[in-house]
Amino acid sequence: MSDCKKCGTIPGTILLRQKDLYCTNCFLANVNHKFRACIGKNRILSHKKQIENVLICLSGGPGSAVMSDLVCNAVTLNNHKKLGLTPIFFHIISSSDDMNVARSIITACNKKKHDIYLCHISEYLLAKKNKPIMNDIPIINKEADTKFRNLLNDMSSSTKNDYLIKIKRELFIWYAKELLCNIIFTAETSSTLAVNLISNLSLGRGSQVQHDIGFCDSRNDIKILRPLKEITFEELQHYININKLELLKEKAVHGNSLQSVIKLFVHDLQDNYQSTISTICKTAEKIGIQDDNNHTNKCSMCESCLSDTEYNLSALEATNYSRTVSIDQEKAKCLNNPIDQHSMFPHVKKYLCYTCSKNYLEIDPATLPVHFKHLT
Amino acid sequence: MPVLCRTGCGKKAVLKRPKTGDALCKECFYHAFEAEIHYTITKGRLFNNGDSVAIAASGGKDSTVLAHVMKTLNQRYKYGLNLMLLSIDEGITGYRDDSLETVKQNRDDYEMPLKILSYKDLYGWTMDEIVAQIGRKNNCTFCGVFRRQALDRGAAMLNVKCIATGHNADDIAETVLMNVLRGDIARLKRCTSISTGSEGTIPRVKPLKYTYEKEIVMYAHYKKLVYFSTECVFAPNAYRGHARALLKDMEKIRPSCIMDIIYSGETMAVKEDITLPTQRICIRCKFVSSQEVCKACVLLEGLNKGLPRLGIGKSSKAKKMLEEYNAKQGHTTIKETMQYLDNNYTNIGNIENCLSNDKLCKSRVCKVSKNNTQLINISGKCNNGHCSGQCKNNQFSKDKENKSNTKINILLEQYELSETSNNVTVGPSHANILNATDLDNLYPDQDEDSCSGTCGKMGSMQIGF
């Protein structure tokens, strides 16, 4: 067996990218470095003098297992490298079958002498959300839970996957405020982000890529950071094996959806072309936002800026015209007047972005939480 | 129970539109299909009244439908366009020869003038010959790069205002995905714009940008349009194939995703601090390029030098390849040059003239050969554009090893590359090809400039990369 590529003295035991061998120590140092460099480079935490409260969102998947381990190690250091933050662990219980996962997460966290807060995902629908419960499973609101399940069941799987991400984002921000955190950590790896980029594009969220895939989502005052952004899924698995971390659940994508097809595709391509994911992520880094300043209007659902740039012709206008011409050919003779009542995009540009407007078509407006009342 | 047409015309629906999910009858579908293209043309301000427009015609479904619809709409809405067809013959046996027959049929059916340009005439190579050199892999690179330029050349010849291409919504969505996978941010930015072309170039427009491939096929099928539907015999372009496979899988789940991807591309912005390559003009052929020398010229150079992989992959690899080539060639060519010079001196017997012609050059050649560098050019007299136009490389064309030179000469004659060569400064390490000129064509009265070729300032055959 050949020697570690990094130190060159110890035989390598960990094979990355099907060609590079590393020894355990160099590998772990590298993963830790990537994590620290990602936080340090972006100066969102480091330039602040006081110790920040950070909401660490754990799903129980491999990413969050590694993230919680890295964070715990970094804050317990006793030298100048100690990470200046107070971690506040948080978990959203996605469905009633997830209770076991929730219990294991509580145990795992308490083992490391940390507290964890929990809430149910159906809180999303409640006007007055309950306070998060510490180290225990909160009592479920049966009515909200049924309503929430109905809401999701009416959607196509692709919309459901997209909408769930937005729901979780909203809940993370709400509970961060509640728990006095200004910063949130989520555990997306480069592999997840590559899949998310293509999913974003194929849902029409091309203009939101910087917030959804970049290191920092700054659409709200409370910022969401992705410190595992540079770490690959392959590295995660090695890290978990070496540190014997407990895996609580596999990451699930709903049904036969755009996201599941894209995930399969990216992982297949990655197996054949080792640079696939890194190329996709590099592309994502170069995509920005059109004229970021002076936007007052934000999408009610995803908080993305509603661009006031008027496109004379875009896929939105073309789709609306297709609808008009397929319904009423007389009206279609006037090119400037697409009919509103059959629009493919309700509330678009006014309250909702292109994709959220499409999602809205699949939602029964009556089930939406109070703060969406203006949409009904 | 049959589904009725969504417009309420009372007829039975024949298809469900992928874009909106509405079911339409045949007549309403024709109307909707054409109205949408009219909407795209009008809203996108693609043409002006009185423009001459070349329709890039391959004989396939997209261009056939485009030609048909353009003709229909031009008459119906009085665009006042002067439409013509422009075809490129790549020289692919069993594919293009057959599809061109379809284009000729279109020409007769739609009463439009047709211009066909062939790779053989433009570049001296057919795709069949290129594939014989490069193999089945990467050959689409050649075909695509050459066709792009060939269309520009054709449009310039036809003196049209713009070229309309048959790119449909599926093609564009596929290109967006492909550019993400390849990390090509510059193309990602421009691939969704409906009209492309910088200043000084002929713009290309895509009237079928928002039209689904499926509907194009249906339209052609119901209207019984004649089109050619065979896949290219060299088709499998690996990387585009991946993007296409993904798009097809996604389309099955959610047909509207094609429009969504286009919308993503349209509204996406590139970060300000990212430097994008600027479009400029190739110093050799004067057509659009993002590099000093355009890809077409690099690829062609590779073919002519017997290094077909020259333009494939990184440019650093190309440089290395050229250096190796030159190192190898340098040795033999010097010998040949000397021999050639000797032969000419003795054969022609007019040593006095030659000496005066090559006075400076001779010394230079000697010096060069001593130093064993690669800079050799005995183009002698034929500067100022005279050489490249008229001289034929008779002696060397017989020589197998230098066969490529004649090919280049023919091209140079056609495209006046010599004009550009003044801009090319070639250092000793740069590529050079022997340019042995026919002594009959020498002009003794141009002695003073005779050396410039060898000094590297001039020489129609010098290629600077």
Coordinates of N, CA and C in Angstrom, one line a residue, chain A residues 202-203 313-327 342-345 354 358 361-362, chain B residues 6 15-24 28-41 167-173 194 206-216 218 250-263 266:
Chain A
S202 N -34.1 23.5 -12.1 CA -35.2 22.9 -12.8 C -36.6 23.2 -12.2
L203 N -36.6 23.9 -11.1 CA -37.9 24.4 -10.5 C -38.1 25.9 -10.9
L313 N -40.0 39.7 -22.4 CA -40.4 38.4 -22.7 C -39.5 37.4 -21.9
S314 N -40.2 36.6 -21.1 CA -39.4 35.5 -20.4 C -40.3 34.3 -20.5
A315 N -39.8 33.2 -19.9 CA -40.6 31.9 -19.9 C -41.9 32.1 -19.2
L316 N -42.0 33.1 -18.2 CA -43.2 33.3 -17.5 C -44.3 33.9 -18.4
E317 N -43.9 34.9 -19.2 CA -44.9 35.5 -20.1 C -45.3 34.5 -21.2
A318 N -44.3 33.7 -21.7 CA -44.5 32.8 -22.7 C -45.5 31.7 -22.2
T319 N -45.3 31.2 -21.0 CA -46.2 30.2 -20.5 C -47.6 30.8 -20.3
N320 N -47.7 32.0 -19.8 CA -49.0 32.6 -19.6 C -49.7 32.8 -20.9
Y321 N -49.0 33.2 -21.9 CA -49.6 33.3 -23.2 C -50.1 32.0 -23.8
S322 N -49.3 30.9 -23.5 CA -49.7 29.6 -24.0 C -51.0 29.2 -23.3
R323 N -51.2 29.6 -22.1 CA -52.4 29.3 -21.4 C -53.6 30.1 -22.0
T324 N -53.3 31.4 -22.3 CA -54.4 32.2 -22.9 C -54.8 31.6 -24.2
V325 N -53.8 31.3 -25.0 CA -54.1 30.9 -26.4 C -54.8 29.5 -26.4
S326 N -54.5 28.7 -25.3 CA -55.1 27.4 -25.3 C -56.6 27.5 -24.7
I327 N -56.9 28.6 -24.2 CA -58.3 28.7 -23.6 C -59.2 29.6 -24.4
H342 N -57.1 32.6 -15.3 CA -56.5 31.3 -15.6 C -55.0 31.3 -15.5
S343 N -54.5 32.4 -15.0 CA -53.0 32.5 -15.0 C -52.3 31.3 -14.4
M344 N -51.2 30.9 -15.0 CA -50.5 29.8 -14.5 C -49.7 30.2 -13.2
F345 N -49.6 31.5 -13.0 CA -48.8 32.0 -11.9 C -49.6 33.0 -11.0
Y354 N -41.7 33.2 -8.9 CA -42.1 32.3 -9.9 C -42.5 30.9 -9.4
K358 N -46.0 28.8 -8.5 CA -46.3 27.5 -9.0 C -46.7 26.5 -7.9
L361 N -50.2 27.0 -6.6 CA -51.3 26.4 -7.3 C -51.7 25.0 -6.8
E362 N -50.7 24.3 -6.2 CA -51.0 23.0 -5.7 C -51.4 23.0 -4.2
Chain B
R6 N -60.0 22.3 -25.1 CA -60.1 23.2 -24.0 C -60.7 24.6 -24.4
L15 N -54.4 16.2 -28.4 CA -53.2 16.2 -27.6 C -53.3 17.1 -26.4
K16 N -52.4 16.7 -25.4 CA -52.4 17.5 -24.2 C -51.1 18.3 -24.2
R17 N -51.2 19.6 -24.1 CA -50.0 20.4 -24.3 C -49.1 20.3 -23.0
P18 N -47.8 19.9 -23.3 CA -46.9 19.7 -22.2 C -46.7 21.0 -21.3
K19 N -46.7 22.1 -22.0 CA -46.4 23.4 -21.3 C -47.5 23.8 -20.3
T20 N -48.7 23.6 -20.6 CA -49.8 24.1 -19.8 C -50.7 23.0 -19.3
G21 N -50.6 21.8 -19.9 CA -51.5 20.7 -19.5 C -52.9 20.8 -20.2
D22 N -53.1 21.7 -21.1 CA -54.4 21.9 -21.7 C -54.6 20.9 -22.9
A23 N -55.7 20.3 -23.0 CA -56.0 19.5 -24.2 C -56.6 20.2 -25.3
L24 N -56.1 20.0 -26.5 CA -56.6 20.8 -27.7 C -56.9 19.9 -28.9
C28 N -57.2 23.9 -33.2 CA -56.9 24.9 -32.2 C -55.4 24.7 -31.9
F29 N -54.8 23.5 -32.0 CA -53.4 23.3 -31.7 C -52.6 24.1 -32.8
Y30 N -53.0 23.9 -34.0 CA -52.2 24.7 -35.1 C -52.2 26.2 -34.8
H31 N -53.4 26.6 -34.4 CA -53.6 28.1 -34.2 C -52.7 28.5 -33.0
A32 N -52.8 27.7 -31.9 CA -52.0 28.1 -30.7 C -50.5 28.0 -31.0
F33 N -50.1 27.0 -31.7 CA -48.7 26.8 -32.0 C -48.1 28.0 -32.7
E34 N -48.9 28.4 -33.8 CA -48.4 29.5 -34.6 C -48.5 30.8 -33.9
A35 N -49.6 31.0 -33.1 CA -49.8 32.2 -32.4 C -48.7 32.4 -31.4
E36 N -48.2 31.3 -30.8 CA -47.1 31.4 -29.8 C -45.8 31.9 -30.4
I37 N -45.5 31.3 -31.6 CA -44.3 31.7 -32.3 C -44.4 33.2 -32.7
H38 N -45.6 33.6 -33.1 CA -45.8 35.0 -33.5 C -45.6 35.9 -32.3
Y39 N -46.1 35.4 -31.1 CA -46.0 36.1 -29.8 C -44.5 36.3 -29.5
T40 N -43.7 35.2 -29.6 CA -42.3 35.2 -29.4 C -41.6 36.2 -30.3
I41 N -41.9 36.2 -31.6 CA -41.3 37.0 -32.5 C -41.6 38.5 -32.3
H167 N -33.5 26.2 -32.8 CA -33.4 25.7 -31.4 C -34.7 25.8 -30.7
N168 N -35.1 24.7 -30.1 CA -36.4 24.6 -29.4 C -36.2 24.7 -27.9
A169 N -37.2 24.7 -27.1 CA -37.2 24.9 -25.7 C -36.3 23.7 -25.0
D170 N -36.5 22.5 -25.5 CA -35.8 21.4 -25.0 C -34.3 21.6 -25.2
D171 N -33.9 22.0 -26.4 CA -32.5 22.2 -26.7 C -31.9 23.2 -25.7
I172 N -32.6 24.3 -25.4 CA -32.1 25.4 -24.6 C -32.0 24.9 -23.1
A173 N -33.0 24.2 -22.7 CA -33.0 23.7 -21.3 C -31.8 22.7 -21.1
I194 N -32.6 35.2 -26.3 CA -33.3 34.8 -27.5 C -32.6 35.3 -28.8
K206 N -33.8 32.9 -32.1 CA -34.4 31.5 -31.9 C -35.9 31.7 -31.8
P207 N -36.6 31.8 -32.8 CA -38.1 31.9 -32.7 C -38.8 30.8 -32.1
L208 N -38.2 29.6 -32.0 CA -38.8 28.4 -31.4 C -38.4 28.2 -29.9
K209 N -37.8 29.3 -29.4 CA -37.2 29.2 -28.0 C -38.2 28.7 -27.0
Y210 N -39.5 29.0 -27.1 CA -40.4 28.6 -26.1 C -41.3 27.5 -26.6
T211 N -40.9 26.8 -27.7 CA -41.7 25.8 -28.3 C -41.1 24.4 -27.9
Y212 N -42.0 23.6 -27.4 CA -41.5 22.2 -27.0 C -41.2 21.4 -28.2
E213 N -40.2 20.5 -28.1 CA -39.9 19.6 -29.1 C -41.0 18.7 -29.4
K214 N -41.7 18.3 -28.4 CA -42.9 17.4 -28.6 C -43.9 18.0 -29.5
E215 N -44.2 19.3 -29.3 CA -45.2 20.0 -30.1 C -44.7 20.2 -31.5
I216 N -43.4 20.4 -31.7 CA -42.9 20.6 -33.0 C -43.1 19.3 -33.8
M218 N -45.3 17.0 -33.2 CA -46.8 16.8 -33.5 C -47.2 17.7 -34.6
M250 N -36.6 14.1 -16.3 CA -37.3 15.1 -15.6 C -38.6 15.5 -16.3
E251 N -38.6 15.6 -17.6 CA -39.8 16.0 -18.3 C -40.9 15.0 -18.1
K252 N -40.5 13.7 -17.9 CA -41.6 12.7 -17.7 C -42.3 13.0 -16.3
I253 N -41.5 13.5 -15.4 CA -42.1 13.7 -14.1 C -42.9 15.0 -14.1
R254 N -42.3 16.1 -14.7 CA -43.0 17.4 -14.7 C -42.6 18.1 -16.0
P255 N -43.5 18.0 -17.0 CA -43.2 18.6 -18.3 C -42.9 20.0 -18.3
S256 N -43.4 20.8 -17.3 CA -43.2 22.2 -17.3 C -41.8 22.5 -16.9
C257 N -41.0 21.5 -16.5 CA -39.6 21.9 -16.0 C -38.8 22.5 -17.1
I258 N -39.1 22.2 -18.3 CA -38.3 22.8 -19.4 C -38.4 24.3 -19.4
M259 N -39.6 24.8 -19.3 CA -39.8 26.2 -19.2 C -39.2 26.8 -17.9
D260 N -39.3 26.0 -16.8 CA -38.7 26.5 -15.6 C -37.2 26.6 -15.6
I261 N -36.6 25.7 -16.3 CA -35.1 25.8 -16.5 C -34.8 27.0 -17.3
I262 N -35.6 27.2 -18.4 CA -35.3 28.4 -19.2 C -35.5 29.7 -18.4
Y263 N -36.6 29.7 -17.5 CA -36.8 30.9 -16.7 C -35.6 31.1 -15.7
E266 N -32.8 32.6 -17.6 CA -33.1 34.0 -18.0 C -32.9 35.0 -16.8

